[in-house]
Amino acid sequence: MAERTRITDAEALAYHLEPRPGKIEINASTAMATQRDLSLAYSPGVAVPCEAIAENPALAYDYTTKGNLVAVISNGTAVLGLGNLGALASKPVMEGKAVLFKRFADVNSIDIELDTEDVDAFVAAVKLMGPSFGGINLEDIKAPECFMIESQLKEAMDIPVFHDDQHGTAVICAAGLINALHISGKKIEDVKIVLNGAGAAGIACIELLKSMGARHENCITCDTKGVIWQGRTEGMNQWKSAHAIKTDLRTLEEAMKGSDVFLGVSAKGAVTPEMVSSMAENPVIFAMANPDPEITPEEAHAVRADAIVATGRSDYPNQVNNVLGFPYLFRGALDIHARAINDEMKIACAEALAALAREDVPDEVAMAYGRKLTFGRDYIIPTPFDPRLIHVIPPAVARAGMDTGVARRPIVDMPGYADSLAARMDPTASIVQGISARARQAQARMIFAEGDDPRVLRAAVAYQRNGYGKALVVGRTDDVREKLEAAGLADAVRELEVVNAANTRHLETYKDFLYERLQRQGYDRQDIHRLASRDRHVFAALMLAHDHGEGLVTGATRKSAHALRLLDHVFDIKTNKEAVGITALLHRGRIVLMGDTLVHEWPDEEDLATIAEAGARIARGLGMEPRVAFVSFSTFGYPVSERATKMHLAPGVLEQRGADFEYEGEMTVDVALNPEVAAHYPFSRLTGPANVLVVPARHSASISVKLMQEMAGATVIGPILTGIDRPVQIASTSSTSSDVLNMALLAACRIGG
């Protein structure tokens, strides 16, 4: 089990503050540059779709964003585990939910916080907003009001209304239970189920399971006052009464005896080891209380090795995570212009999730989680970063909606629909997730060379607190303490290991090593002493060279070329033909690697081939199959130019070397990246858009990267230094603390190795 992530208040606030307040923004999806564009977007052009929609309301799905827009709506009466914080304080959570819709299913979403606890007022407000949206996701509304609100809105509105706290948990719980019962050889109609927690999520779970075949008399529901039995009057309401059964059982402990399944949406510690011991053979325990489960997997397995255990936590196997459900339920519902999300669609979602978990897990998922996942007791629910979710779950939901008559616009070509969904998947987040998981598995002792910079210190703290390994900070102890305190991280002073020339016992060893390297390059002993004891970049490199750390990140306070020169005192970089800097550009769901952005000033065709090999190596390290393009201002020999000659010759060098990846050139950037333009050159060896671009010189690489970063808003990771025998990464002077952390993770994963 991975160590739980520690996040400080300061880190959380900084995340929501920078680079701009909040987590979402709105961008125009059409051209808005000229007067003609504005005339089409607004007056007079906008009148045409307005009149069309007035005549045929269904056309709103064609001419507006309605068909891909969900409102996340709350009144803040049950915010996460924090209780009634009110509408305004719930906004960060609702923004977060909107981000998840976009990230996992490419559903546009906007958060709306309603400042009322009155059910009728809430319902009236949401009902009036119906024309704006294709669906309504209710969130963090306390029970029993949430039941009344959802019921009334479903009755009044002709678009899907879905309370995720109820049904999202129920769907994922049902998916896990399908597989748990499959493993234990039991049938849902035969098992005895105990539910503890009769709130919104609990009641939704038991209702969905009953609709899937669980028998009413076999389901025992408990709340804080014990078993809900027929005739009980204390603490009851109409929703609890619907699940009361005839029984003499009165306590959770009594109910657990001989039970096959426990579902917990209650509180930490509600289940004891003794209760687990009393359960039937091969018990299924879904302890879903957050942040701490009713019983931990360790505690359950200590008394019942045959138990199948799931929790709501990401640091245990079998996480019941709502993000597996709601984005894909809405994706399928929106794409058929559904009037509602019914039980059949929820069951279809659960069954599709269960079936997906039984399939072989692709390598990119294993890479993202740092381990191979195989269907069994510790893997009964798919993981949130499984790229198949987007093209497996929505088609199942859409098909169920079509079969049950809630679809306004049925999907005719279901295989084509699945393909279109796969194309919407954003690979960038899963790649970053993969780097993170591999770094956590590596547990590298990471050297942060610039302990005098607050960004580096925040990155070092995040590296250690997120469980990636030990952070070693090069700097003066007093200075590090002062800067950490100023950054709101005073409690981290005792956690980080601060290293410098004054407190290491290895300084003389470092100096002897450096003198041996530089004595014939004009350096005397005094020069060596100054370099080793006063320059943090050199000192950090010496630490790494002597295996006193397992990775190094630097460059946040020095220009990359200067940092490279200092590192070259310790590692042969500039004279190493294999050393190459590759920068990753992440933009609108695409990843392109650019080289060389760091080492080779004016490469010849041999160097260019080496850069291509480095780019391909990095691509594979990130889980991508490389397609390399040698880019220039000319395409396959036209226009003729002496400056393009080496780009024309470089593919031939790769051919002589027997390169085992796709490559082609020379070509312009649009030929490399745009399939429609590339189609004019059917002889090209590239089977798709290039993901590794090799450019003529370092200056053109630098210009391209910075232009994409500043004009297009691309996320930049790198340059990733590859080809040297130690994991060293050089950040840029404009790096944020997150950028520095990403470079540390690359070093930990040895992506450039």
mmCIF file of N, CA and C in Angstrom, residues 594 596-598 695 697-708:
data_model
loop_
_atom_site.group_PDB
_atom_site.id
_atom_site.type_symbol
_atom_site.label_atom_id
_atom_site.label_comp_id
_atom_site.label_asym_id
_atom_site.label_seq_id
_atom_site.Cartn_x
_atom_site.Cartn_y
_atom_site.Cartn_z
ATOM 1 N N MET A 594 9.962 17.703 -28.789
ATOM 2 C CA MET A 594 10.779 18.572 -29.634
ATOM 3 C C MET A 594 12.249 18.421 -29.254
ATOM 4 N N ASP A 596 16.597 19.186 -30.730
ATOM 5 C CA ASP A 596 17.219 19.231 -29.434
ATOM 6 C C ASP A 596 17.094 20.645 -28.880
ATOM 7 N N THR A 597 16.590 20.763 -27.655
ATOM 8 C CA THR A 597 16.358 22.081 -27.066
ATOM 9 C C THR A 597 17.426 22.455 -26.049
ATOM 10 N N LEU A 598 18.499 21.686 -25.948
ATOM 11 C CA LEU A 598 19.440 21.936 -24.856
ATOM 12 C C LEU A 598 20.911 21.827 -25.232
ATOM 13 N N VAL A 695 14.234 19.340 -35.237
ATOM 14 C CA VAL A 695 14.360 20.616 -35.951
ATOM 15 C C VAL A 695 15.820 20.883 -36.296
ATOM 16 N N ALA A 697 18.092 23.203 -35.641
ATOM 17 C CA ALA A 697 19.093 23.761 -34.723
ATOM 18 C C ALA A 697 18.455 24.046 -33.370
ATOM 19 N N ARG A 698 19.313 24.274 -32.375
ATOM 20 C CA ARG A 698 18.811 24.515 -31.030
ATOM 21 C C ARG A 698 17.985 25.782 -30.964
ATOM 22 N N HIS A 699 18.386 26.796 -31.728
ATOM 23 C CA HIS A 699 17.640 28.056 -31.655
ATOM 24 C C HIS A 699 16.233 27.888 -32.214
ATOM 25 N N SER A 700 16.075 27.096 -33.279
ATOM 26 C CA SER A 700 14.734 26.896 -33.828
ATOM 27 C C SER A 700 13.881 26.061 -32.883
ATOM 28 N N ALA A 701 14.506 25.126 -32.177
ATOM 29 C CA ALA A 701 13.774 24.346 -31.175
ATOM 30 C C ALA A 701 13.298 25.240 -30.043
ATOM 31 N N SER A 702 14.184 26.102 -29.569
ATOM 32 C CA SER A 702 13.837 27.003 -28.467
ATOM 33 C C SER A 702 12.727 27.964 -28.863
ATOM 34 N N ILE A 703 12.832 28.531 -30.073
ATOM 35 C CA ILE A 703 11.808 29.456 -30.562
ATOM 36 C C ILE A 703 10.456 28.744 -30.649
ATOM 37 N N SER A 704 10.456 27.537 -31.176
ATOM 38 C CA SER A 704 9.199 26.792 -31.350
ATOM 39 C C SER A 704 8.536 26.501 -30.015
ATOM 40 N N VAL A 705 9.326 26.060 -29.048
ATOM 41 C CA VAL A 705 8.780 25.715 -27.730
ATOM 42 C C VAL A 705 8.210 26.946 -27.045
ATOM 43 N N LYS A 706 8.978 28.021 -27.028
ATOM 44 C CA LYS A 706 8.529 29.228 -26.332
ATOM 45 C C LYS A 706 7.330 29.871 -27.035
ATOM 46 N N LEU A 707 7.266 29.774 -28.359
ATOM 47 C CA LEU A 707 6.123 30.306 -29.095
ATOM 48 C C LEU A 707 4.855 29.529 -28.738
ATOM 49 N N MET A 708 4.963 28.207 -28.701
ATOM 50 C CA MET A 708 3.814 27.388 -28.323
ATOM 51 C C MET A 708 3.387 27.671 -26.884
#
